Short mmCIF file of the C-alpha atoms (twelve columns), coordinates in Angstrom:
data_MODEL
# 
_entry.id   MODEL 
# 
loop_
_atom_site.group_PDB 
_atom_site.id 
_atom_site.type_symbol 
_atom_site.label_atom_id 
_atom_site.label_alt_id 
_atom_site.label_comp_id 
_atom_site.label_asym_id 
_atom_site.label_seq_id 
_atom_site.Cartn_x 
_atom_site.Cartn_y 
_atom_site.Cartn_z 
_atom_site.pdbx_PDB_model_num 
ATOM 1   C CA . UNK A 1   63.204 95.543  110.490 1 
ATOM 2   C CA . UNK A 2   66.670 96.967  110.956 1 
ATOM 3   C CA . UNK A 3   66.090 99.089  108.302 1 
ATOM 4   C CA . UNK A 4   62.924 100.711 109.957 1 
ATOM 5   C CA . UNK A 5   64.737 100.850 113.579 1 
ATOM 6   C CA . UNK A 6   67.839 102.547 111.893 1 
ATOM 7   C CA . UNK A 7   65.012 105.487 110.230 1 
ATOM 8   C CA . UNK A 8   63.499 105.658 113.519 1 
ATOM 9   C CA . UNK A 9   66.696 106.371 115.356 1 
ATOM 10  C CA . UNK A 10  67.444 109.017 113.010 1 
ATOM 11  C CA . UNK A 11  64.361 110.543 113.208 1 
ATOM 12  C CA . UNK A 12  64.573 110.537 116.941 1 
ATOM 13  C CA . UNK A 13  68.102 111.831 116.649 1 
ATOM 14  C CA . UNK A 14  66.722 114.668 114.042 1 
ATOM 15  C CA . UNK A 15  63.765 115.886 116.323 1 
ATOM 16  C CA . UNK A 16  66.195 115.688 119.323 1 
ATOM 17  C CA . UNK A 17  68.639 118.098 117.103 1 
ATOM 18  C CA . UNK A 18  65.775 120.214 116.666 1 
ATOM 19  C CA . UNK A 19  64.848 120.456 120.161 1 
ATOM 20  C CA . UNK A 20  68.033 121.281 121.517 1 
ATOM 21  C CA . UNK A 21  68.141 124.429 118.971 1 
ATOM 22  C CA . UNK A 22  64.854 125.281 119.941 1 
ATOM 23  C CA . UNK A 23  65.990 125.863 123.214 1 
ATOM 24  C CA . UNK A 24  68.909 127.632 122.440 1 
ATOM 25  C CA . UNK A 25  66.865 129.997 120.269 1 
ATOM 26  C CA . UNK A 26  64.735 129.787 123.773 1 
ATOM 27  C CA . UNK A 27  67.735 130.979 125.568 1 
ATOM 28  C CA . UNK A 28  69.314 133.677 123.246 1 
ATOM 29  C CA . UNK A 29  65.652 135.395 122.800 1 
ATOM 30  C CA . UNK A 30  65.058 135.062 127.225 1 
ATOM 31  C CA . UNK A 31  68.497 136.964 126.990 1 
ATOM 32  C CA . UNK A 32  67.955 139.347 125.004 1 
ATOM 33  C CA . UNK A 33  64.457 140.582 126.626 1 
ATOM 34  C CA . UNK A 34  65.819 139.948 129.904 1 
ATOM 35  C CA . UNK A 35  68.151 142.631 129.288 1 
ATOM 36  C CA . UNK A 36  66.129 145.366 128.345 1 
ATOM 37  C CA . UNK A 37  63.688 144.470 131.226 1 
ATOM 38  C CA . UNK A 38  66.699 145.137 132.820 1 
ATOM 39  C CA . UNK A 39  65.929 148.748 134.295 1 
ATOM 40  C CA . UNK A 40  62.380 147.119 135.777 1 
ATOM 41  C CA . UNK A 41  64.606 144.117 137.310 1 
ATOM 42  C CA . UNK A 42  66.746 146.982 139.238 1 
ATOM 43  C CA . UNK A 43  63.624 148.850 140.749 1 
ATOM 44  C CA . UNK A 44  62.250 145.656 141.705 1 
ATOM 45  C CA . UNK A 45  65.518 144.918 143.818 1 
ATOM 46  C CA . UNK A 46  66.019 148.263 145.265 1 
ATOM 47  C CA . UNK A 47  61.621 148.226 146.061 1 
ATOM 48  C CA . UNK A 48  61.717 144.864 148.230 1 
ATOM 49  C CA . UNK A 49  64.331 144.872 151.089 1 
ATOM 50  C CA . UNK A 50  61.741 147.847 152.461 1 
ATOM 51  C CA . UNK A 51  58.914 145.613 152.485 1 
ATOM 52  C CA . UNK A 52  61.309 143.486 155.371 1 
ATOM 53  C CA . UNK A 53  62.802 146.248 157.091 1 
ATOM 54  C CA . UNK A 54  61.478 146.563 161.090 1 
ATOM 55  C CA . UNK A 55  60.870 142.500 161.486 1 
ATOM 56  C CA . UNK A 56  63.456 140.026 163.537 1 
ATOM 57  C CA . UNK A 57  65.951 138.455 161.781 1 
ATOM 58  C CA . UNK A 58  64.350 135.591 161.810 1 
ATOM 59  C CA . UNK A 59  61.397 136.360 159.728 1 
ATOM 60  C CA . UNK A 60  63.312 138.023 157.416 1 
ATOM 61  C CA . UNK A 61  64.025 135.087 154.941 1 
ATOM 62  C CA . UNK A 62  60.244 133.491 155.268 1 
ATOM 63  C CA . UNK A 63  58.935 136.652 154.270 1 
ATOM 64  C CA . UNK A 64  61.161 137.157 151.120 1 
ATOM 65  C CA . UNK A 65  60.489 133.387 150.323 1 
ATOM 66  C CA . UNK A 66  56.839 134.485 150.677 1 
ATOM 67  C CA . UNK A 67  57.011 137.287 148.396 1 
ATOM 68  C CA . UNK A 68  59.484 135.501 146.041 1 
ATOM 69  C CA . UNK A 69  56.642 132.376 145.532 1 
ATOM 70  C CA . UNK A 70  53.916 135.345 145.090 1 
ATOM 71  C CA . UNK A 71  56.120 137.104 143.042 1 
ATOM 72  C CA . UNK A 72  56.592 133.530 140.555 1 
ATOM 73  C CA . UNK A 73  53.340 133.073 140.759 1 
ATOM 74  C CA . UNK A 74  52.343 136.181 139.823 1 
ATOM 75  C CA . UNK A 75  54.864 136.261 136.342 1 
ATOM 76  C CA . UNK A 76  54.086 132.144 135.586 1 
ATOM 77  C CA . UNK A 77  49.910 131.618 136.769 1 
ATOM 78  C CA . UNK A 78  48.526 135.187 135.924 1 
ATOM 79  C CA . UNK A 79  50.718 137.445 133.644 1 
ATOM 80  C CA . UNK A 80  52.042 134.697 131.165 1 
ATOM 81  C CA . UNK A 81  49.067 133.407 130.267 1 
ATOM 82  C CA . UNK A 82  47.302 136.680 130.417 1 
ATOM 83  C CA . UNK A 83  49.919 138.374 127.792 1 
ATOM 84  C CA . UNK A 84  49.628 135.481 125.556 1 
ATOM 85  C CA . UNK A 85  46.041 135.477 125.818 1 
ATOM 86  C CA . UNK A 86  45.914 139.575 124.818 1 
ATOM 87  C CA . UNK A 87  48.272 139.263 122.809 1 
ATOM 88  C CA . UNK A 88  46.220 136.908 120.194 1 
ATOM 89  C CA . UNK A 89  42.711 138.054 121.132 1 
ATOM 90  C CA . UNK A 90  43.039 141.956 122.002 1 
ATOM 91  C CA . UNK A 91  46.567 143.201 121.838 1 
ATOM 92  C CA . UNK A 92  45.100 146.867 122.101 1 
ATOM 93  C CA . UNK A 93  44.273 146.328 126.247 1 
ATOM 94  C CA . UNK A 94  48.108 145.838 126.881 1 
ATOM 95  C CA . UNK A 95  48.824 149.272 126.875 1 
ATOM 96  C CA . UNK A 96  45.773 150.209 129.250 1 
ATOM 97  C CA . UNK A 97  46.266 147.624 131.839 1 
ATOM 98  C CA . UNK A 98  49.998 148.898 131.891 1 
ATOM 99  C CA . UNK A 99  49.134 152.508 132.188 1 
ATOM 100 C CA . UNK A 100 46.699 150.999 135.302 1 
ATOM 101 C CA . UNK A 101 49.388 149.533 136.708 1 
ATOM 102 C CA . UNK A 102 51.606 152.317 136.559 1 
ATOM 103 C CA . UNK A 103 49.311 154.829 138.134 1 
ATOM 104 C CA . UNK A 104 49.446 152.444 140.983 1 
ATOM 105 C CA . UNK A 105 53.097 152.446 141.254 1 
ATOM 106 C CA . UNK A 106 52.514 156.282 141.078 1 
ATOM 107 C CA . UNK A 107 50.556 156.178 144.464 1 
ATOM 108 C CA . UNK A 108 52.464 153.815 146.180 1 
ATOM 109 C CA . UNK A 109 55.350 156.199 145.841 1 
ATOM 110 C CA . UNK A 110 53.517 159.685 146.437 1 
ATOM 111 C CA . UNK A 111 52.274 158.077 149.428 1 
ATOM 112 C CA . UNK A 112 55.576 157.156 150.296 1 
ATOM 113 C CA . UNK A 113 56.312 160.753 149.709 1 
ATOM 114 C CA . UNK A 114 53.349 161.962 151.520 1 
ATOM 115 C CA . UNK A 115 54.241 160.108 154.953 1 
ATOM 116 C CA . UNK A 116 57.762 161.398 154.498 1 
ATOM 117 C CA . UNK A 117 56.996 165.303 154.553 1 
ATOM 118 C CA . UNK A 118 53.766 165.065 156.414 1 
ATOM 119 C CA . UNK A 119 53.791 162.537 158.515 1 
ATOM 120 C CA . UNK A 120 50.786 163.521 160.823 1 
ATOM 121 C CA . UNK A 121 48.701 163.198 157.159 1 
ATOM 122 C CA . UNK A 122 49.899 159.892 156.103 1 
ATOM 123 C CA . UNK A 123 48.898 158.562 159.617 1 
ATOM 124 C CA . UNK A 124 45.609 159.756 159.155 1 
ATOM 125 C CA . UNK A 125 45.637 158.587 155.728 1 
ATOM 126 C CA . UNK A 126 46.883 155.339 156.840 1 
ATOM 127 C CA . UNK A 127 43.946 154.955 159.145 1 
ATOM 128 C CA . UNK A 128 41.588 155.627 156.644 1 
ATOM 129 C CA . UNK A 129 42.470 152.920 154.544 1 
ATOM 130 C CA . UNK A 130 43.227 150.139 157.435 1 
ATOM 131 C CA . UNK A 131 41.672 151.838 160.833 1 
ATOM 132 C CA . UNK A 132 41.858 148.165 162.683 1 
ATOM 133 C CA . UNK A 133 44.979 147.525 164.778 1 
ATOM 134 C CA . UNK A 134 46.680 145.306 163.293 1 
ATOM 135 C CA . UNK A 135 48.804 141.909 165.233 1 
ATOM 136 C CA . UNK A 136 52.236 140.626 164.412 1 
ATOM 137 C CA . UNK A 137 51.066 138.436 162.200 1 
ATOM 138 C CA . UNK A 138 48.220 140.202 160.585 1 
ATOM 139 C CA . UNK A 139 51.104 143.385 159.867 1 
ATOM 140 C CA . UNK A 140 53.650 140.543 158.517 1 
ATOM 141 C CA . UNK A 141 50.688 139.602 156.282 1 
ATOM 142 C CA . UNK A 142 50.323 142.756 155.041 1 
ATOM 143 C CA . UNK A 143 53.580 143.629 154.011 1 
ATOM 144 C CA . UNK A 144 53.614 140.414 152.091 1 
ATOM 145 C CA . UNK A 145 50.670 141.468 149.967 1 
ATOM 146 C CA . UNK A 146 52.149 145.089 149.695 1 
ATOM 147 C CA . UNK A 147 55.129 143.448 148.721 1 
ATOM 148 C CA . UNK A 148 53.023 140.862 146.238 1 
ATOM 149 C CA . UNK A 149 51.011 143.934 145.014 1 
ATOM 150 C CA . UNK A 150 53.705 145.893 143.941 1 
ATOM 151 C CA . UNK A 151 55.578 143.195 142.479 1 
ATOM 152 C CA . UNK A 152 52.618 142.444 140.133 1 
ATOM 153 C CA . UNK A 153 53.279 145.281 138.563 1 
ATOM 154 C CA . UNK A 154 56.391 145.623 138.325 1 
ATOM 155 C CA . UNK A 155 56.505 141.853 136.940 1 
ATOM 156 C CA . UNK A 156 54.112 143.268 134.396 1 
ATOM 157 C CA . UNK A 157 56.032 145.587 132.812 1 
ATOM 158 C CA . UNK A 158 58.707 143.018 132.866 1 
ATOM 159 C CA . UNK A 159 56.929 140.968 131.104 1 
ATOM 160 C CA . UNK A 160 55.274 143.153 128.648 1 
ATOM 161 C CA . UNK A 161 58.960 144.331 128.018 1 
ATOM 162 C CA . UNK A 162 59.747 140.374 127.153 1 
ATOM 163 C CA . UNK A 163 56.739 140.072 125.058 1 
ATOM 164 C CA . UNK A 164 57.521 143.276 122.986 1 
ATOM 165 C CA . UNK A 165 60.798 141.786 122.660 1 
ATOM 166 C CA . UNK A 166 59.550 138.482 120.490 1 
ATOM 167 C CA . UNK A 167 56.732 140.027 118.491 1 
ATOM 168 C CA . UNK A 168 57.400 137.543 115.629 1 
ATOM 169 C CA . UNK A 169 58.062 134.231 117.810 1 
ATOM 170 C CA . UNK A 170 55.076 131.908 117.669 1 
ATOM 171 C CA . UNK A 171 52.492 131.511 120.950 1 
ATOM 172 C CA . UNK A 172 54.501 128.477 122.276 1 
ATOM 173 C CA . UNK A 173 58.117 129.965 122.009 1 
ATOM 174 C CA . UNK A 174 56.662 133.763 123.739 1 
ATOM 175 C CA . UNK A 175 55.352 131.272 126.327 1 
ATOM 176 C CA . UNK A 176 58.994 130.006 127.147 1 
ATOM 177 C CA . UNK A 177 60.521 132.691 126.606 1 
ATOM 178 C CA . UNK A 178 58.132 134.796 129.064 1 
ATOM 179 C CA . UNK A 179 58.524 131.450 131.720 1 
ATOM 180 C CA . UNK A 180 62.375 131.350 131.393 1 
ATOM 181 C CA . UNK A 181 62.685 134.939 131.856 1 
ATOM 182 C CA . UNK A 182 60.073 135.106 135.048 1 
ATOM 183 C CA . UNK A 183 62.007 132.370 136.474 1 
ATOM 184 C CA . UNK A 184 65.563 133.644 136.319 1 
ATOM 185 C CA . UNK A 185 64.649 137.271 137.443 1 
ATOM 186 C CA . UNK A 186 62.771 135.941 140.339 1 
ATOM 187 C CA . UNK A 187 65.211 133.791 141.379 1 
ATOM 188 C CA . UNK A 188 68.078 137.037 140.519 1 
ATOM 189 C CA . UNK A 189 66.104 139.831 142.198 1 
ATOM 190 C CA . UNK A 190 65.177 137.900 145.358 1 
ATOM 191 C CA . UNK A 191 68.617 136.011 145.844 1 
ATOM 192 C CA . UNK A 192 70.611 139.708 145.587 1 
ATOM 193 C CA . UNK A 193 67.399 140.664 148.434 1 
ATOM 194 C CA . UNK A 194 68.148 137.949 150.837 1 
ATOM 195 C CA . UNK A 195 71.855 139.033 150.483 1 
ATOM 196 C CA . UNK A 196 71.131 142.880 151.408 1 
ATOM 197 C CA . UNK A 197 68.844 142.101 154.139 1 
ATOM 198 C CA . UNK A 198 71.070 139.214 155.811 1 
ATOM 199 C CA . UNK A 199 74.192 141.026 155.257 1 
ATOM 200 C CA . UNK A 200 74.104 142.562 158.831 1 
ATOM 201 C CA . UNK A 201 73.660 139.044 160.103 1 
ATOM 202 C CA . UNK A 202 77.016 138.068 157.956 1 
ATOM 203 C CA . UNK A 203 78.452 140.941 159.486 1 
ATOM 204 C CA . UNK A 204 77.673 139.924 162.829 1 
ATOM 205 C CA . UNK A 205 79.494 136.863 162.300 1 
ATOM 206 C CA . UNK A 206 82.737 138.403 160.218 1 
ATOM 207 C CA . UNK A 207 82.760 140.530 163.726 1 
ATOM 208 C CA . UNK A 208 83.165 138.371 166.236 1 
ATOM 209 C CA . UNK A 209 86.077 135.946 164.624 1 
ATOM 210 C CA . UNK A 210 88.687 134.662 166.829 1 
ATOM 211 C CA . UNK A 211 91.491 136.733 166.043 1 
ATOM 212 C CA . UNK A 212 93.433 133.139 165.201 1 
ATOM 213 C CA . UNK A 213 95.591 134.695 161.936 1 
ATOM 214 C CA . UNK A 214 96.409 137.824 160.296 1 
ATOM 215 C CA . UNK A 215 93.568 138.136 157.733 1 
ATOM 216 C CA . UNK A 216 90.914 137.308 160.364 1 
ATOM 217 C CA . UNK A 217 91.344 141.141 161.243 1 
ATOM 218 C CA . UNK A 218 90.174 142.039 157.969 1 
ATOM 219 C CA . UNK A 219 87.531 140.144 158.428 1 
ATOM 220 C CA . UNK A 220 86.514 141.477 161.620 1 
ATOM 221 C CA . UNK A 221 86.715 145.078 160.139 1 
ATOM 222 C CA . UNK A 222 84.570 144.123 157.200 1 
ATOM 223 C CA . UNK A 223 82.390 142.525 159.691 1 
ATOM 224 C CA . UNK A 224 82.235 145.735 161.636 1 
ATOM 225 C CA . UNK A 225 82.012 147.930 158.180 1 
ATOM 226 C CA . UNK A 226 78.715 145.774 157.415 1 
ATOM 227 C CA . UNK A 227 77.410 145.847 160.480 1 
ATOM 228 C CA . UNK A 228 77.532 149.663 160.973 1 
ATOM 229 C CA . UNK A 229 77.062 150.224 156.923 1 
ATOM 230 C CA . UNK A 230 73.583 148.572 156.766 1 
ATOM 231 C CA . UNK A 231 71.032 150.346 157.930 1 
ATOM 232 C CA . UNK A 232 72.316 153.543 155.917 1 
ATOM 233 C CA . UNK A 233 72.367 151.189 152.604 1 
ATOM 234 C CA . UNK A 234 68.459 149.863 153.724 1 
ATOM 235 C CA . UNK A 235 67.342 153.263 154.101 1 
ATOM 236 C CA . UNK A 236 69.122 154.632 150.554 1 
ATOM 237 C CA . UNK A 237 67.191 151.465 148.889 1 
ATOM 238 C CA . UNK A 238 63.921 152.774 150.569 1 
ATOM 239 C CA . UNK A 239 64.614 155.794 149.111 1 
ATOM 240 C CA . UNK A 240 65.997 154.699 145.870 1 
ATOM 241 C CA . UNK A 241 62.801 152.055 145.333 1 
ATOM 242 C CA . UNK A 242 60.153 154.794 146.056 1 
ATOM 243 C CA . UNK A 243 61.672 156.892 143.269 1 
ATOM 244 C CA . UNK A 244 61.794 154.054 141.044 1 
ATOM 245 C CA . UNK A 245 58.185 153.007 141.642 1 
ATOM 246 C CA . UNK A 246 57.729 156.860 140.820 1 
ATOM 247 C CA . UNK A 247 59.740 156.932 138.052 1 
ATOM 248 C CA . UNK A 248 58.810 153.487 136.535 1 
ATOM 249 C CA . UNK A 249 54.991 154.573 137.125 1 
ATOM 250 C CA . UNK A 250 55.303 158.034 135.153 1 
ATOM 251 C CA . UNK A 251 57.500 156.687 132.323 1 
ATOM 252 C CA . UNK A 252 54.175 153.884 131.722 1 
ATOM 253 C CA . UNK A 253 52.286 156.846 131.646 1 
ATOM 254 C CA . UNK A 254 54.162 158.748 129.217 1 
ATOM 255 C CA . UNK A 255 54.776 155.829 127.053 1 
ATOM 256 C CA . UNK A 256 51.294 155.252 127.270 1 
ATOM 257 C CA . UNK A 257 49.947 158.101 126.333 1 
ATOM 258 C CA . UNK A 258 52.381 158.286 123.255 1 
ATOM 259 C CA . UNK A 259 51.053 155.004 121.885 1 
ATOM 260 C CA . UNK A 260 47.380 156.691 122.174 1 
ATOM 261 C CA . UNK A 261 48.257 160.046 120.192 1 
ATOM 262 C CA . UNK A 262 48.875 162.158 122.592 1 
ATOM 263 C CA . UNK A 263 53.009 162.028 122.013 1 
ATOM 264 C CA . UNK A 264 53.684 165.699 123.609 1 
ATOM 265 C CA . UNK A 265 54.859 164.734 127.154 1 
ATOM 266 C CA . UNK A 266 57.460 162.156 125.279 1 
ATOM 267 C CA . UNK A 267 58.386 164.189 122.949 1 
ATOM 268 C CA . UNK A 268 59.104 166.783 125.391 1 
ATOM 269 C CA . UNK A 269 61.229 164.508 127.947 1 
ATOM 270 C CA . UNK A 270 62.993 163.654 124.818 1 
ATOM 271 C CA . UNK A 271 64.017 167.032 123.317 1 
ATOM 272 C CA . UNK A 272 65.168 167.890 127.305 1 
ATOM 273 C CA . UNK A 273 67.791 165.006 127.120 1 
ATOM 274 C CA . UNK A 274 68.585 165.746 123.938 1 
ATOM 275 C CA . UNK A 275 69.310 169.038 124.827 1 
ATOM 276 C CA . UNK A 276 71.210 168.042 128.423 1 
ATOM 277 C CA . UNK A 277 73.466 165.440 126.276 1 
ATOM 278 C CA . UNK A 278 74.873 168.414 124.129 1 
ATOM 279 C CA . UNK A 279 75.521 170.287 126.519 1 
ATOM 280 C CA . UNK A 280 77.641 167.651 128.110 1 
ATOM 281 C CA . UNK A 281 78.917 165.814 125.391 1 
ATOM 282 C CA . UNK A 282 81.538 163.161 127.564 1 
ATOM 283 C CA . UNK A 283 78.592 161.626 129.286 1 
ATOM 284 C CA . UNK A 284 75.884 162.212 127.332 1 
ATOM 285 C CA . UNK A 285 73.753 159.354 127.082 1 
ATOM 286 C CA . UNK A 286 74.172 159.370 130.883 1 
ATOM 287 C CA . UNK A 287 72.845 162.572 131.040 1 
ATOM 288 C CA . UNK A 288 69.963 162.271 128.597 1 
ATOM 289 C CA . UNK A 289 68.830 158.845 130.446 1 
ATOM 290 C CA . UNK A 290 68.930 160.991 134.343 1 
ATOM 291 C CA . UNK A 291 66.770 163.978 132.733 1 
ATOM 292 C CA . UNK A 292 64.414 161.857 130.709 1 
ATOM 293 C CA . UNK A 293 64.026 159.780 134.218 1 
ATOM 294 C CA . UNK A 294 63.334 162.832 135.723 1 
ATOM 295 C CA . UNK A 295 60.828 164.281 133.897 1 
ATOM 296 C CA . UNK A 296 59.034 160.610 134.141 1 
ATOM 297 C CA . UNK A 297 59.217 160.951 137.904 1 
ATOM 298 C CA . UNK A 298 57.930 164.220 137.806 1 
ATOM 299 C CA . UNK A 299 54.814 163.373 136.212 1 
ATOM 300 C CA . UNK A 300 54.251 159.894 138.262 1 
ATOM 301 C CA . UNK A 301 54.291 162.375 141.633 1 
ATOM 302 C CA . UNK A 302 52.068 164.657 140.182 1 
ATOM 303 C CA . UNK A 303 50.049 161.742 139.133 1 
ATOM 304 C CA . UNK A 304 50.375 159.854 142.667 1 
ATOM 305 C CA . UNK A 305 49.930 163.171 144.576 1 
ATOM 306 C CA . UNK A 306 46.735 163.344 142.807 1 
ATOM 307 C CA . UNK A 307 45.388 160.083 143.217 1 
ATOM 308 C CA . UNK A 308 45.689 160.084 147.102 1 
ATOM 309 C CA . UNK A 309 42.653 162.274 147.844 1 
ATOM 310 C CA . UNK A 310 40.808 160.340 145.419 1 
ATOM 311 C CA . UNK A 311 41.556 156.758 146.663 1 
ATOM 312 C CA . UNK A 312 40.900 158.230 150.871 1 
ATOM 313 C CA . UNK A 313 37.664 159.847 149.631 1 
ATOM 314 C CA . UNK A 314 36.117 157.266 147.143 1 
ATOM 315 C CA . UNK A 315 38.612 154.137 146.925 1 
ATOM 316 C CA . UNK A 316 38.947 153.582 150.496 1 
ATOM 317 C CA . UNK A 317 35.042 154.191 151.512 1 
ATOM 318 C CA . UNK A 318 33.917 151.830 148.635 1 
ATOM 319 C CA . UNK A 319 36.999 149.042 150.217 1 
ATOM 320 C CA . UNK A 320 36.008 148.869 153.408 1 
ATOM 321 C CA . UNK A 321 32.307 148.727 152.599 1 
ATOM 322 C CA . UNK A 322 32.992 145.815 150.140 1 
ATOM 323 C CA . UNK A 323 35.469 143.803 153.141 1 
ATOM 324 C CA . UNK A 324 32.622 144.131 155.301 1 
ATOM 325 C CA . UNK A 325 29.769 142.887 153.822 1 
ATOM 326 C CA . UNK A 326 32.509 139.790 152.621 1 
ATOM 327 C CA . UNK A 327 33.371 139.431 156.000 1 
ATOM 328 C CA . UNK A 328 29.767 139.005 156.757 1 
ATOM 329 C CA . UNK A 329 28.972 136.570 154.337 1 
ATOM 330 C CA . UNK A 330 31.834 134.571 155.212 1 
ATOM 331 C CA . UNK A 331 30.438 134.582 158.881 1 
ATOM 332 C CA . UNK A 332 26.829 133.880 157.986 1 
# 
């Protein structure tokens, strides 16, 4: 009987063992990916805070809790699942589904673009695609699924990135690592956004110390620095996450298109960086990366910039047909 309990125990013990360097195989592999998603994790950052900008300080945290629990459950209920699923039944739709997604990260940041050096156009553009007035809440609403929207995408090509990442790691382990990762940059990208948007608020509060000791006036200039250095730093990430959305979008694209044969646009980006990087040796792997980026965001405008007359004229018609006749049925 001893005998038998002792066996158990060690089996127990073994299985434990065996578990624990599961997980740390679990943990080195979610590293690993994690980092070379790590490009798609700094767009996503530098897209969101925009998506809050122009709302009270007091909505701002709800809303990026909103968009953080739509952005988990986009990564953890639809895309894990869905890349394990493809990736054992019909591997060959990944790359199409990206290249969707990226032509929709395209438009987003033409039209971006668009409202920027026409903005008489993007209004009417605007209208066409929502022409009812819109509430408080109904606009906060919005933003949330712009926010959600773009996120999916992004999240995507995260996790396609991850996926790549453990092509010979069975079903179950690609379905922690993808979960582990999704968590952790969820929890990263929207912790750093709650810290840009409220850092005004911290300023606020650094500013109006009691000038009680020495270092409190350092605190009050930082406050005062923060304050006053804000809004500049929210507009450069508006800036900075409309080129990535354009950038990210075109380099699906061309990635894309190389996987389907048609390798010129790739190979072309690539002999231009190659070519930048010897002609500045000391930095040249920073210099290859900025004109290879380039080129990508290049082709996503062109590619938005396109796409805009084509969702107002047949996108937007067919939309608002289609909410209709659901809001209809829902009132029948």
């Amino acid at each position: 009987m001893s005998v038998g309990l002792i066996a158990l125990l060690d089996d127990v013990a073994a299985i434990a063992k065996a578990a624990a360097a599961s997980l740390d195989d679990v943990a080195a592999q979610a590293g690993k990916a994690g980092a070379k998603a790590a490009g798609v994790v700094i767009d996503d950052a530098a897209v969101t805070p925009r998506y809050v900008t122009g709302f009270s300080p007091a909505r701002e945290l709800p809303i990026i809790g909103k968009i953080a629990l739509g952005s988990l459950k986009n990564k953890l209920l639809f895309l894990l699942p869905a890349a394990i699923a493809l990736s054992l039944v019909a591997p060959q739709a990944i790359t199409p589904l990206l290249m969707a997604g990226g032509l929709f990260l395209c438009y987003e940041g033409a039209e971006k673009v668009y409202e920027l050096v026409s903005p008489h156009g993007a209004h009417h553009h605007e209208e066409q695609l929502d022409p009812a007035g819109a509430d408080a809440k109904a606009f906060e609403d919005g933003k949330v699924a712009g926010a959600i929207r773009t996120d999916f995408i992004l999240s995507a090509e995260i996790m396609a990135i991850t996926l790549a990442s453990v092509p010979d790691a069975g079903p179950v382990m690609q379905a922690l690592i993808l979960a582990l990762v999704g968590i952790v940059i969820t929890a990263g990208v929207y912790g750093v956004v709650a810290l840009i948007v409220k850092a005004d608020d911290v300023g606020l509060w650094l500013a109006g110390r009691p000038l009680r000791t020495p270092i409190d006036r350092t605190f009050r200039l930082l406050g005062h620095s923060l304050v006053k250095g804000m809004p500049y730093l929210l507009k450069l990430l508006g800036a900075v996450g409309t080129a990535a959305m354009i950038w990210v979008g075109g380099g699906i694209l061309v990635h894309g298109a190389e996987i389907f044969g048609f390798s010129a646009p790739a190979h072309a980006l690539h002999d231009a960086g190659e070519a930048a990087a010897r002609a500045l040796p000391a930095i040249d792997g920073l210099v290859s990366w900025l004109v290879q980026a380039a080129g990508s965001g290049i082709i996503g405008l062109v590619a938005g910039a396109i796409l805009i007359p084509i969702v107002s004229r047949a996108i937007a018609p067919f939309w608002r047909w289609l909410s209709g006749r659901l809001r209809k049925l829902r009132t029948a």
